Coordinates of C-alpha atoms in Angstrom, one line a residue:
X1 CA -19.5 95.8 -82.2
X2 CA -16.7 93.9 -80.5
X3 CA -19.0 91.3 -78.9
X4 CA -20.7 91.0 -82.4
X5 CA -16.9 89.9 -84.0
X6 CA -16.5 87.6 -81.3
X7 CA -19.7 86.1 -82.3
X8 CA -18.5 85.4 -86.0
X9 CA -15.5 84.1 -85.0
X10 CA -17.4 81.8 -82.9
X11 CA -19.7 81.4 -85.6
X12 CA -16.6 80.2 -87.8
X13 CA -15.5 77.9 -85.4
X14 CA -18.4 76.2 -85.3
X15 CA -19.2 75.5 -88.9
X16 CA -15.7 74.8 -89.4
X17 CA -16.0 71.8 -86.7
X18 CA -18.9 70.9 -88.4
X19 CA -17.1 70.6 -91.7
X20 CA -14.5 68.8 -90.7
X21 CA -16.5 66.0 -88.6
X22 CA -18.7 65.6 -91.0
X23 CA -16.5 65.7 -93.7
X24 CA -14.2 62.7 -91.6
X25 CA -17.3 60.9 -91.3
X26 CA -18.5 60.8 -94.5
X27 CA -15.0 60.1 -96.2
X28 CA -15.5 56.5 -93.9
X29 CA -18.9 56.5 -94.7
X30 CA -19.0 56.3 -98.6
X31 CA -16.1 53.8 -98.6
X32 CA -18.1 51.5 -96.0
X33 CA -21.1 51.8 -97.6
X34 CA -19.5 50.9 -101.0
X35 CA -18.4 47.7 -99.6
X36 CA -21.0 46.4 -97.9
X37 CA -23.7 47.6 -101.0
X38 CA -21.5 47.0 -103.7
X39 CA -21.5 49.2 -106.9
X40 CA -24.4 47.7 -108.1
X41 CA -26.5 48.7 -106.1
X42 CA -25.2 51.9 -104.6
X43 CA -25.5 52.9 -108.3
X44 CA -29.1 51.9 -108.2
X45 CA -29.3 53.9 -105.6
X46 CA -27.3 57.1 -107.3
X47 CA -29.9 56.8 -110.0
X48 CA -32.8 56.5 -108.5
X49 CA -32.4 59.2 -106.1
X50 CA -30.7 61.6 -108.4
X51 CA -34.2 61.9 -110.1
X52 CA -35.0 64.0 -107.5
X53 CA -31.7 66.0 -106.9
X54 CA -33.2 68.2 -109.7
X55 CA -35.1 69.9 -107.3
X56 CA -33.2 70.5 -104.8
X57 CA -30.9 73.6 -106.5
X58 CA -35.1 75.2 -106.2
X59 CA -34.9 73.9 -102.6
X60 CA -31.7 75.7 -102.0
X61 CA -33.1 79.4 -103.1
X62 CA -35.7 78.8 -101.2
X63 CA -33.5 78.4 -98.2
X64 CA -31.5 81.4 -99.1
X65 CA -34.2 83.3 -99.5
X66 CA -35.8 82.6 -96.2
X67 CA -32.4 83.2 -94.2
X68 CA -32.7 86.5 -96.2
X69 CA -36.1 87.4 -94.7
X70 CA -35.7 86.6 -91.5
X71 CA -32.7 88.8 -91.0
X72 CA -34.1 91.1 -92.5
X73 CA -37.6 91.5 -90.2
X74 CA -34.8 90.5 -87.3
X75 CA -33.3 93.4 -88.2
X76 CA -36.1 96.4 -88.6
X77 CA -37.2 97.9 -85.3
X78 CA -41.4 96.5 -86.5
X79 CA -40.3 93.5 -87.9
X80 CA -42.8 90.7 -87.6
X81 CA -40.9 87.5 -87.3
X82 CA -43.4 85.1 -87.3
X83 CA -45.4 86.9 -90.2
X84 CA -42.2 86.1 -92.3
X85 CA -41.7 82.3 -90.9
X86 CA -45.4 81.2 -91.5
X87 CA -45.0 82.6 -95.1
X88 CA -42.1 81.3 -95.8
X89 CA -43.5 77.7 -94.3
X90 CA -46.4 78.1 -96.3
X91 CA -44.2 78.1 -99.7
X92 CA -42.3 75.9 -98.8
X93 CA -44.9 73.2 -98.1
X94 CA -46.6 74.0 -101.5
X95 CA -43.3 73.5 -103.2
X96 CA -43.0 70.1 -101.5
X97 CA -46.7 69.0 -102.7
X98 CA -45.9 70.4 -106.1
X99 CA -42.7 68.1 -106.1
X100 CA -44.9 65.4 -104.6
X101 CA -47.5 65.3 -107.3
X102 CA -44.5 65.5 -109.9
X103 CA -42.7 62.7 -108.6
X104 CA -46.3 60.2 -108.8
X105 CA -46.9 61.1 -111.4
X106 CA -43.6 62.5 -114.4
X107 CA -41.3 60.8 -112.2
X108 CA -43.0 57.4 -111.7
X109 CA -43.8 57.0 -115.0
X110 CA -39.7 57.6 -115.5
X111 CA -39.1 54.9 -113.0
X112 CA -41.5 52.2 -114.3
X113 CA -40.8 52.4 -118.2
X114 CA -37.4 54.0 -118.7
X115 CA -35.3 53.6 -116.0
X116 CA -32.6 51.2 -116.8
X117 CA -32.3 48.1 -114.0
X118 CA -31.1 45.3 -113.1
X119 CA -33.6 42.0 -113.8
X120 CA -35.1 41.4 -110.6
X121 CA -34.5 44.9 -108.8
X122 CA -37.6 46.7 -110.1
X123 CA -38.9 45.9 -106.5
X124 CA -35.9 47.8 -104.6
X125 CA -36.1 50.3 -107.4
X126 CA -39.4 51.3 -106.5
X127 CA -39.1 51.1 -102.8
X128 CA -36.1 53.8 -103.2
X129 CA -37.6 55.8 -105.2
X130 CA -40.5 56.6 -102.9
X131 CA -38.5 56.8 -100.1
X132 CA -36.2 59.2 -101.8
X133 CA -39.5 61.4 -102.3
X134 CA -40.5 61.0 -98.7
X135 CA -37.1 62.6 -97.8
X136 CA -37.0 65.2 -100.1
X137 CA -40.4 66.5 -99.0
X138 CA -39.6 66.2 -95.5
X139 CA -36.3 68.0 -96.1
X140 CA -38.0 70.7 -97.6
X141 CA -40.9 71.8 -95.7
X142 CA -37.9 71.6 -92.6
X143 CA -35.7 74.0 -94.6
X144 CA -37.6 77.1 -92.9
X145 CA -36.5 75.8 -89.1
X146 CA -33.0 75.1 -90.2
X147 CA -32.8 78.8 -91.6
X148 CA -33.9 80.2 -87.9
X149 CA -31.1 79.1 -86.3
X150 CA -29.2 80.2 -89.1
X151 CA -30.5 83.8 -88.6
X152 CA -30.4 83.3 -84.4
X153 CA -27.2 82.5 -85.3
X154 CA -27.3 79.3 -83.0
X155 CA -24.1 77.6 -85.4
X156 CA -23.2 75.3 -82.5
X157 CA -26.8 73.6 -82.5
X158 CA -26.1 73.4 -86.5
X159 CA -22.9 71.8 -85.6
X160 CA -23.7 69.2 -82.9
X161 CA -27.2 68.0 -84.8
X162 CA -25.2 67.4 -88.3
X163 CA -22.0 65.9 -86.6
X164 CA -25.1 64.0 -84.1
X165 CA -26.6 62.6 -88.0
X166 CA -23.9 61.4 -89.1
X167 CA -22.6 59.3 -86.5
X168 CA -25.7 57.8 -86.0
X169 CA -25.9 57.0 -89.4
X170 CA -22.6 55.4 -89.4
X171 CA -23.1 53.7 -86.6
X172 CA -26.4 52.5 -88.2
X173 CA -24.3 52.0 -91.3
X174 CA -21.7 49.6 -89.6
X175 CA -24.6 47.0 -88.2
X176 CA -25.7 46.9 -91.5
X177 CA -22.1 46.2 -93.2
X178 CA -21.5 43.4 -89.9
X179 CA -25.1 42.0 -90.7
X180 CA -24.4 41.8 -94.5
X181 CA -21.5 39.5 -94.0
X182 CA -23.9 36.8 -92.9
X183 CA -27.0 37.1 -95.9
X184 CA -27.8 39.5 -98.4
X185 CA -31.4 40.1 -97.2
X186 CA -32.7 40.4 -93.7
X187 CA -36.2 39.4 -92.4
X188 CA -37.6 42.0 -90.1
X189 CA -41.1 41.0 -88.7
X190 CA -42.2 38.5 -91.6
X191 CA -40.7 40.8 -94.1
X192 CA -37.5 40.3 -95.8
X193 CA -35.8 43.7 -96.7
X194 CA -32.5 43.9 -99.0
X195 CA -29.3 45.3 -97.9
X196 CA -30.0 48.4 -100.1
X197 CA -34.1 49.1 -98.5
X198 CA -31.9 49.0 -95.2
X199 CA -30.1 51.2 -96.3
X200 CA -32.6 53.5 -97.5
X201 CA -34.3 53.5 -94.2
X202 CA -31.2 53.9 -92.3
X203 CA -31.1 58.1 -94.4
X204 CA -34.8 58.2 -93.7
X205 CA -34.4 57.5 -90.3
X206 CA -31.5 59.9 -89.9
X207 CA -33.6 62.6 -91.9
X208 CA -36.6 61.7 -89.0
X209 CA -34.7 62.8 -86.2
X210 CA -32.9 66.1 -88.2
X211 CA -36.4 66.8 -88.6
X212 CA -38.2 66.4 -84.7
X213 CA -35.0 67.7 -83.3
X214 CA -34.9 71.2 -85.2
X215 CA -38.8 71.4 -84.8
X216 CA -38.7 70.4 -81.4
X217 CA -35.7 73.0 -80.9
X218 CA -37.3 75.7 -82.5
X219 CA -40.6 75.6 -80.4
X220 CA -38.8 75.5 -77.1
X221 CA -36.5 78.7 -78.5
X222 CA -39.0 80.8 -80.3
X223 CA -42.5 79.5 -79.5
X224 CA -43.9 82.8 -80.9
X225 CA -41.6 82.6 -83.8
X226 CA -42.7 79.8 -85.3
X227 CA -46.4 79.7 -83.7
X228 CA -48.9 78.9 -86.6
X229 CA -51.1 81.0 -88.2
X230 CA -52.9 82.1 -91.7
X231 CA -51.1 84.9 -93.1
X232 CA -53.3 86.3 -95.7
X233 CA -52.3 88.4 -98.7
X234 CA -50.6 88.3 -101.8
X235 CA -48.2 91.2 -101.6
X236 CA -46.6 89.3 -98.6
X237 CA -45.6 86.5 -100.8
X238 CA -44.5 88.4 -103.6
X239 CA -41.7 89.7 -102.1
X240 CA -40.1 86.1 -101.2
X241 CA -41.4 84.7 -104.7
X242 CA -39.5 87.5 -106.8
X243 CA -36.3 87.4 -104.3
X244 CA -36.5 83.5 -105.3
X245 CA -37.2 83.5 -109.1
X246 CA -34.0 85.7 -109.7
X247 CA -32.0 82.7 -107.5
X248 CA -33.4 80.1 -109.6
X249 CA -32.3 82.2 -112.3
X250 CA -28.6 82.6 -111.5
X251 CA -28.7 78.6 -110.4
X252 CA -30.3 77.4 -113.5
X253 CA -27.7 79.2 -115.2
X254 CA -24.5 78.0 -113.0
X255 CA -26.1 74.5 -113.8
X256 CA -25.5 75.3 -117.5
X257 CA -22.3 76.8 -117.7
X258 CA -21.5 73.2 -115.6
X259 CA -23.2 70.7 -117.1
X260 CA -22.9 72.3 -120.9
X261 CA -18.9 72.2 -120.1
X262 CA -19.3 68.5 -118.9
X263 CA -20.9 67.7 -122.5
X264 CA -19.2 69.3 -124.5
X265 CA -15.6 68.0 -123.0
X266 CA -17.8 64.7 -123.6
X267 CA -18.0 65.9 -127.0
X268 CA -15.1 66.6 -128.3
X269 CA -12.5 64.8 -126.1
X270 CA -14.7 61.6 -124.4
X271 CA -15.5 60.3 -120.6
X272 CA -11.8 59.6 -120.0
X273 CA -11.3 63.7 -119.9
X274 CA -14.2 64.0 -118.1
X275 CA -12.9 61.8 -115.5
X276 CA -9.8 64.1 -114.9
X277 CA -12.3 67.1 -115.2
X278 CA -14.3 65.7 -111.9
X279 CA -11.1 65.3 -110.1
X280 CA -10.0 68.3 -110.6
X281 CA -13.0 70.0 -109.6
X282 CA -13.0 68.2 -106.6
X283 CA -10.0 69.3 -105.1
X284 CA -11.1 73.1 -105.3
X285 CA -14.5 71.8 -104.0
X286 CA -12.7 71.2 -100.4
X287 CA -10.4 74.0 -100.5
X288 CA -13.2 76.2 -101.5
X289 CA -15.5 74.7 -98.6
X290 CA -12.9 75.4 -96.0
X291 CA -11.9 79.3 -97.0
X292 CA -15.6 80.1 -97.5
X293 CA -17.1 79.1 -94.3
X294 CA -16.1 82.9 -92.5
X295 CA -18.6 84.3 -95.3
X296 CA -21.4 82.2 -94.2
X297 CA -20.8 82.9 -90.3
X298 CA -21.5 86.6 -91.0
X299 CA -24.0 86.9 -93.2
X300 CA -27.3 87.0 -90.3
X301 CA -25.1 90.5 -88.9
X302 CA -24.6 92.0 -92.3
X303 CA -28.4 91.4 -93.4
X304 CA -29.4 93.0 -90.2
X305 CA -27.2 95.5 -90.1
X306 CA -28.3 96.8 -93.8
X307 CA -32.1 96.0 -92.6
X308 CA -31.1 98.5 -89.7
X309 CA -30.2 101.5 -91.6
X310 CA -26.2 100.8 -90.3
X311 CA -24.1 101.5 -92.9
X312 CA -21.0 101.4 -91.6
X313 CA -21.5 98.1 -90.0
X314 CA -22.5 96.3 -93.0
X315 CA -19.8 98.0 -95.2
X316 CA -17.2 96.9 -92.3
X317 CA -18.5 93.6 -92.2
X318 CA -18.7 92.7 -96.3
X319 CA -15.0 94.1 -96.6
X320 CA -13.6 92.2 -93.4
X321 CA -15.1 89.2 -95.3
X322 CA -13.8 89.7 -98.4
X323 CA -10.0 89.8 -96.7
X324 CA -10.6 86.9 -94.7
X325 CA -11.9 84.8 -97.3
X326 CA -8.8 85.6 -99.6
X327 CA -6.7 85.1 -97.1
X328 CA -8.0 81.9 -95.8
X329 CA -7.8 80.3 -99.5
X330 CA -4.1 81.7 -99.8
X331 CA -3.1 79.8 -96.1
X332 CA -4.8 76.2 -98.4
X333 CA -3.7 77.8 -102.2
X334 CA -0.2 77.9 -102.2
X335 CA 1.0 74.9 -99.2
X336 CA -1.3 72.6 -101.7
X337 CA 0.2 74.0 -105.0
X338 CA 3.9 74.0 -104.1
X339 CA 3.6 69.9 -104.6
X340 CA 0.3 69.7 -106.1
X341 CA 1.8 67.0 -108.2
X342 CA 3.1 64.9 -105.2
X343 CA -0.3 65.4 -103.6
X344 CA -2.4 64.4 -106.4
X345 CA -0.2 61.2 -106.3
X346 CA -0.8 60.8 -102.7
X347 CA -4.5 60.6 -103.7
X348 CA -5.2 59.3 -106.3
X349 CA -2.1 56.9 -107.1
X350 CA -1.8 56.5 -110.7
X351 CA -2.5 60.2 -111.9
X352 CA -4.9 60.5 -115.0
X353 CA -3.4 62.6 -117.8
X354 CA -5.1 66.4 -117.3
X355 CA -5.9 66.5 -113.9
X356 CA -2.9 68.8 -112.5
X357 CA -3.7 71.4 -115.6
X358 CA -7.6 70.7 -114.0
X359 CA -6.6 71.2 -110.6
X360 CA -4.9 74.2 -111.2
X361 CA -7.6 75.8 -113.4
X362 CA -10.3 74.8 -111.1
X363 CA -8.2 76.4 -107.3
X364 CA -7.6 80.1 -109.5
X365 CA -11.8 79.9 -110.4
X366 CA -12.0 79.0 -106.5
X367 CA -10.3 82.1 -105.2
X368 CA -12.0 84.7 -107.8
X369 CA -15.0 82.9 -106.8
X370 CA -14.1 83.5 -103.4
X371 CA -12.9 86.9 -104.2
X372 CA -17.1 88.1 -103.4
X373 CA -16.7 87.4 -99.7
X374 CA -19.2 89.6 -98.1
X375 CA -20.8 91.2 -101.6
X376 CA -23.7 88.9 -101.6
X377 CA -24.7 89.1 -98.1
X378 CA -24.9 92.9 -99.2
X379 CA -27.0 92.2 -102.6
X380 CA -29.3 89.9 -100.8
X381 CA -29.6 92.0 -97.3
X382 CA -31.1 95.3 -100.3
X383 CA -33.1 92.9 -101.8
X384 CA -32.1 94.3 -105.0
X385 CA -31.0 91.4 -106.7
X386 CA -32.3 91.8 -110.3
X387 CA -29.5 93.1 -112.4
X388 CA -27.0 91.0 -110.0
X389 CA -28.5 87.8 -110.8
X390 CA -29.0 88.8 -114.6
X391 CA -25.6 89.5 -115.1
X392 CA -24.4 86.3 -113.5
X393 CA -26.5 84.5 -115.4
X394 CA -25.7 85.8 -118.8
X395 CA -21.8 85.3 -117.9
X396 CA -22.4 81.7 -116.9
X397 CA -24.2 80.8 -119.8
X398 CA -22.2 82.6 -122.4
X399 CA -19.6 80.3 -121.7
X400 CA -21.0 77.4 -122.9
X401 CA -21.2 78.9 -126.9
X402 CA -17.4 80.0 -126.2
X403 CA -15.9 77.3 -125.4
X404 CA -18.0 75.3 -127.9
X405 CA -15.9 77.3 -130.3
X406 CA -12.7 77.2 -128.6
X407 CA -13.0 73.4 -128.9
X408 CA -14.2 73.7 -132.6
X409 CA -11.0 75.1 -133.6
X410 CA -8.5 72.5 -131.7
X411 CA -8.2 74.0 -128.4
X412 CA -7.4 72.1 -125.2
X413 CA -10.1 70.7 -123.0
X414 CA -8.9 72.7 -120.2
X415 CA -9.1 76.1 -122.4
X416 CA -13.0 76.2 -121.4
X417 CA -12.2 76.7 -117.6
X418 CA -9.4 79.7 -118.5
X419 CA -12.6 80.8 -120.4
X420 CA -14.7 80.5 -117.3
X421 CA -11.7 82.3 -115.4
X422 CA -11.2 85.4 -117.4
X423 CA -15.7 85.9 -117.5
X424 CA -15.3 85.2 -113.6
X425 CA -13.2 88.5 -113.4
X426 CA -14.9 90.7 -115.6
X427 CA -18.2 89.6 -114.0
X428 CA -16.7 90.5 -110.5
X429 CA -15.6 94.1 -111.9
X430 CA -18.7 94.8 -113.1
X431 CA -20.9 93.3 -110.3
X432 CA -18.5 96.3 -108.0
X433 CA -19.6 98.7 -110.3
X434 CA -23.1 97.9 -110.0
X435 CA -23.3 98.0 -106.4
X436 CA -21.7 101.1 -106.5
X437 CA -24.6 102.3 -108.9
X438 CA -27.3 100.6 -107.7
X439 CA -26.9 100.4 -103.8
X440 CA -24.2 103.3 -103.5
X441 CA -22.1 100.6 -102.0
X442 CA -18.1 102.1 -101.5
X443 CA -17.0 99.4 -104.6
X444 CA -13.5 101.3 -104.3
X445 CA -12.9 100.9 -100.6
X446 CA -14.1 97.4 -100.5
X447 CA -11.4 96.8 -103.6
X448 CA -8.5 98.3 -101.6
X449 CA -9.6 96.8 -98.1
X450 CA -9.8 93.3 -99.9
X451 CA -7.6 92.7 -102.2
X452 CA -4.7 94.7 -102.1
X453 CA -3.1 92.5 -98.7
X454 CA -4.0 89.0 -100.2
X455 CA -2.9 90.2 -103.7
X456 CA 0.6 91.2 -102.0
X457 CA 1.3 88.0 -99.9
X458 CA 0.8 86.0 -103.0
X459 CA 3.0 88.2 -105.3
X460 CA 5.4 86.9 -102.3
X461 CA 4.6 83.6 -102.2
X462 CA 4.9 83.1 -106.1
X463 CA 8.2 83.9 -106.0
X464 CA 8.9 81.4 -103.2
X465 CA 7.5 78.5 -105.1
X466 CA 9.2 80.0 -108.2
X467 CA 12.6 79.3 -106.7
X468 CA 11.2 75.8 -105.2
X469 CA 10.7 74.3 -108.7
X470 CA 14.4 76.0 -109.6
X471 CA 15.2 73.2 -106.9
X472 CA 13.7 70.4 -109.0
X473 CA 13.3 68.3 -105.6
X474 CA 12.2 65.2 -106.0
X475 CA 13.5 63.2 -102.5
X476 CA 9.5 62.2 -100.4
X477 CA 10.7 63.8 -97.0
X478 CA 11.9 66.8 -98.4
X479 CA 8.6 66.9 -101.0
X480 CA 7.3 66.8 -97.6
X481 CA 9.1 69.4 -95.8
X482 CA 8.5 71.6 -98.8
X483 CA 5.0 72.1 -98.1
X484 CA 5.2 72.4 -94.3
X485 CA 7.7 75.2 -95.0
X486 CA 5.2 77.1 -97.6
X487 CA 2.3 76.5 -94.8
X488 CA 4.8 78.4 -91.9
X489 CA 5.9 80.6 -94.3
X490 CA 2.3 82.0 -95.7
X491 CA 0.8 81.8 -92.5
X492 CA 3.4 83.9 -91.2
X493 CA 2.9 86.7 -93.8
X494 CA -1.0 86.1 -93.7
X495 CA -0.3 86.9 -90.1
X496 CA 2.3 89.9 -90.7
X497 CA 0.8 91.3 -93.9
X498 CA -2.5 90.2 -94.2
X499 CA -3.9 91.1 -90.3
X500 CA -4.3 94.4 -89.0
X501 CA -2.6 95.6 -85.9
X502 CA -6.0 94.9 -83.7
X503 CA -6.8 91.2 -85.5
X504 CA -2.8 89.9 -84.9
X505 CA -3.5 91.6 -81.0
X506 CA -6.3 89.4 -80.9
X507 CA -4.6 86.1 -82.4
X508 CA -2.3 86.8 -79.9
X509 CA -4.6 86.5 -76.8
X510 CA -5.9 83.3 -78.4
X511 CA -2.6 81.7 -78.8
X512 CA -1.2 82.6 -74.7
X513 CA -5.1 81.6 -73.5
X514 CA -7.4 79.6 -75.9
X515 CA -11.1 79.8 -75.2
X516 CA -14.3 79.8 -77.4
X517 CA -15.3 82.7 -75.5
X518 CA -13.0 84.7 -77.2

């Protein structure tokens, strides 16, 4: 078991470089591409391809569901691997084709009479849009060699191919901003292609190589893994295609708590509240990236584990995860908070009016959100997942008619996301009561061995930034010194309070001799 914790923490190391190169990168990425497209056409391009991003939320349970699987046959003492990978491939490339045919045919139509574009960029238009299709397909059917590493847990190859794609895109990226300074157009074998086809081909190119290097990976790995062949019979699809439809389910439904909010803040209150609404939900979207990433390094060892018959493993594993993900969000939470004010300014210069309240609101949803570090790995690894995903659902979408009348009578805009707080909590309290029911899963242990430290450490740490805004400071280095004071200070109680004695032994070791290996 103690080489199998090193491997997560390796595991989180990993995806966490990956985050943050990629992250770096694409921060320097948007803003170059911005100027040497301009907003015109980098909005052409937003449009055109967000046609298609309505698939890819289908694209994404698919994924899931095949990381699912393959732990799961990984994990049973018969299971057949490659049984599991050809069927997954097999679904996967017919729900490329179906998205094919729907793209020539729904979605051309869309392009060709109703898409609104600029006079004389019905040509570009066009070429994006089947190049956008091209990618999407490709990205799908390539989804089911992505998800064996995943379950190989081989992070580090995740790692160096994404960081590898996005510097060659950049690089790709800055010849195309040094060659726009000269002409608008470049002629490329008799043709003449526009800075924005460039462009296009520059993601398709990138999205080439993603997909020979996996496929090529995967072959010399796991030859018999992904070997083809014909798997023949309906009941082993079913499986996959039920485990799926009660994802799409519980997306569909996260999609509608979202974008209902998004219209009717619209509604009642206009685009400039909107506006503060995205920022806001931005910010979380980062810190919630970051503190999350420890969940998704563990979940191939819990789902083979429960596939195992281990029981103490898995319910180890889900309540480590739990802690750690709470904790990890406080160590962000509170050193961002303390000045959250100061910080938006940083940012975003002149604040708009709403986005601290925003901010705020949208952190707290990120932690309860958070606060299910380890349960879904469970849920998915029994394959159980009905009642789970039906009571998501029906607590995301209830939210929508709720705050429809919380507006109705004069509230807030940002009343809607206290709504979606308080349903976030009593759906978390009555997802641990179903797994207690339904899987037998210890819902009481897993409360006390992941909340109560994280819980107590920011009890502390509210007090602390209750007697920093007694201070009214106002003075940029001590604004400054003010937040690296709450990061020592709630690193050093995450460390104190939040570790057991054999985790703070082994962040010791690290600290006198750093190595990966550890």
């Amino acid at each position: 078991m103690r080489g199998s914790n090193r491997q997560i923490a390796l595991n989180t190391f990993y995806l966490y470089f990956r985050m943050a190169a990629t992250m770096a990168v694409g921060l320097y990425t948007s803003r170059l591409v911005l100027q040497t497209l301009g907003v015109s056409d980098l909005g052409l391009y937003a449009v055109v391809g967000g046609i298609l991003s309505m698939f890819t939320f289908i694209s994404g349970s698919l994924s899931m569901a095949t990381s699912r699987f393959l732990n799961a046959e990984m994990g049973r003492p018969d299971g057949d691997v490659n049984r599991c990978f050809n069927v997954n491939i097999a679904l996967h490339t017919a729900f490329a084709l179906m998205i094919a045919v729907m793209a020539e045919t729904v979605g051309l139509w869309y392009v060709c009479h109703s898409l609104n574009v600029e006079p004389g960029k019905e040509g570009d238009a066009m070429f994006v849009y089947q190049v956008s299709v091209a990618v999407t397909c490709a990205g799908i059917v390539n989804s089911p060699y992505q998800s064996l590493f995943q379950a190989h847990e081989r992070f580090r190859f995740l790692a160096a191919i994404d960081v590898a794609n996005n510097i060659l895109r950049l690089l790709c990226i800055v010849a195309l901003h040094w060659l726009g300074r000269a002409a608008d157009s470049v002629e490329v074998g008799g043709l003449t292609f526009s800075l924005l086809r460039l462009y296009v081909m520059i993601i398709a190119f990138s999205t080439a190589t993603t997909f020979v290097a996996y496929r090529y990976e995967a072959m010399r790995r796991w030859g018999g893994t992904v070997r083809r062949r014909v798997v023949r019979g309906w009941h082993n699809y079913r499986d996959v295609l039920v485990f799926n439809n009660w994802n799409i389910l519980a997306t569909l439904a996260y999609m509608t708590r979202s974008s209902g909010s998004d219209l009717l803040i619209n509604a009642f209150f206009g685009t400039a509240v909107n506006g503060a609404c995205d920022v806001g939900r931005s910010v979380n979207r980062h810190v919630s990236a970051f503190s999350s990433v420890f969940d998704s390094a563990s979940a191939p060892q819990i789902v083979q584990a429960y596939a195992a018959g281990d029981r103490e493993r898995y319910t180890y594993l889900a309540n480590k995860m739990g802690r750690i993900n709470l904790l990890l969000f406080v160590i962000m939470f509170f050193p961002l908070y303390i000045e959250l004010r100061y910080v938006l300014e940083l940012w975003l210069g002149d604040v708009p009016e709403g986005v601290y309240e925003f901010a705020v609101l949208y952190l707290l949803i990120g932690g309860v959100s958070l606060s299910c570090g380890g349960i879904y790995n469970v849920i998915n690894a029994s394959g159980r997942i009905k009642w789970f995903k039906i009571l998501v659902s029906v607590a995301f979408v209830s939210c929508v008619p709720m705050g429809y009348v919380l507006f109705a009578f004069g509230w807030p805009a940002y009343s809607i996301l206290v709504l979606f707080l308080v349903m976030d909590v009593l759906q978390r309290a009555v997802q641990l009561c179903l797994m207690r029911r339904i899987l037998g899963f210890d819902a009481l242990r897993y409360a006390r061995e992941s909340y109560v430290r994280p819980l107590m450490i920011s009890a502390l740490m509210c007090g602390v930034v209750y007697v920093h805004s007694l201070a009214r400071i106002d003075a940029v280095p001590l604004r400054l010194l003010s937040i690296a004071v709450c990061g020592v200070t709630v690193a050093l109680l995450v460390y104190g309070l939040g570790l057991t004695a054999g985790e703070r032994a082994e962040v010791r070791k690290v600290i006198r001799k750093p190595r990966l290996c550890m």
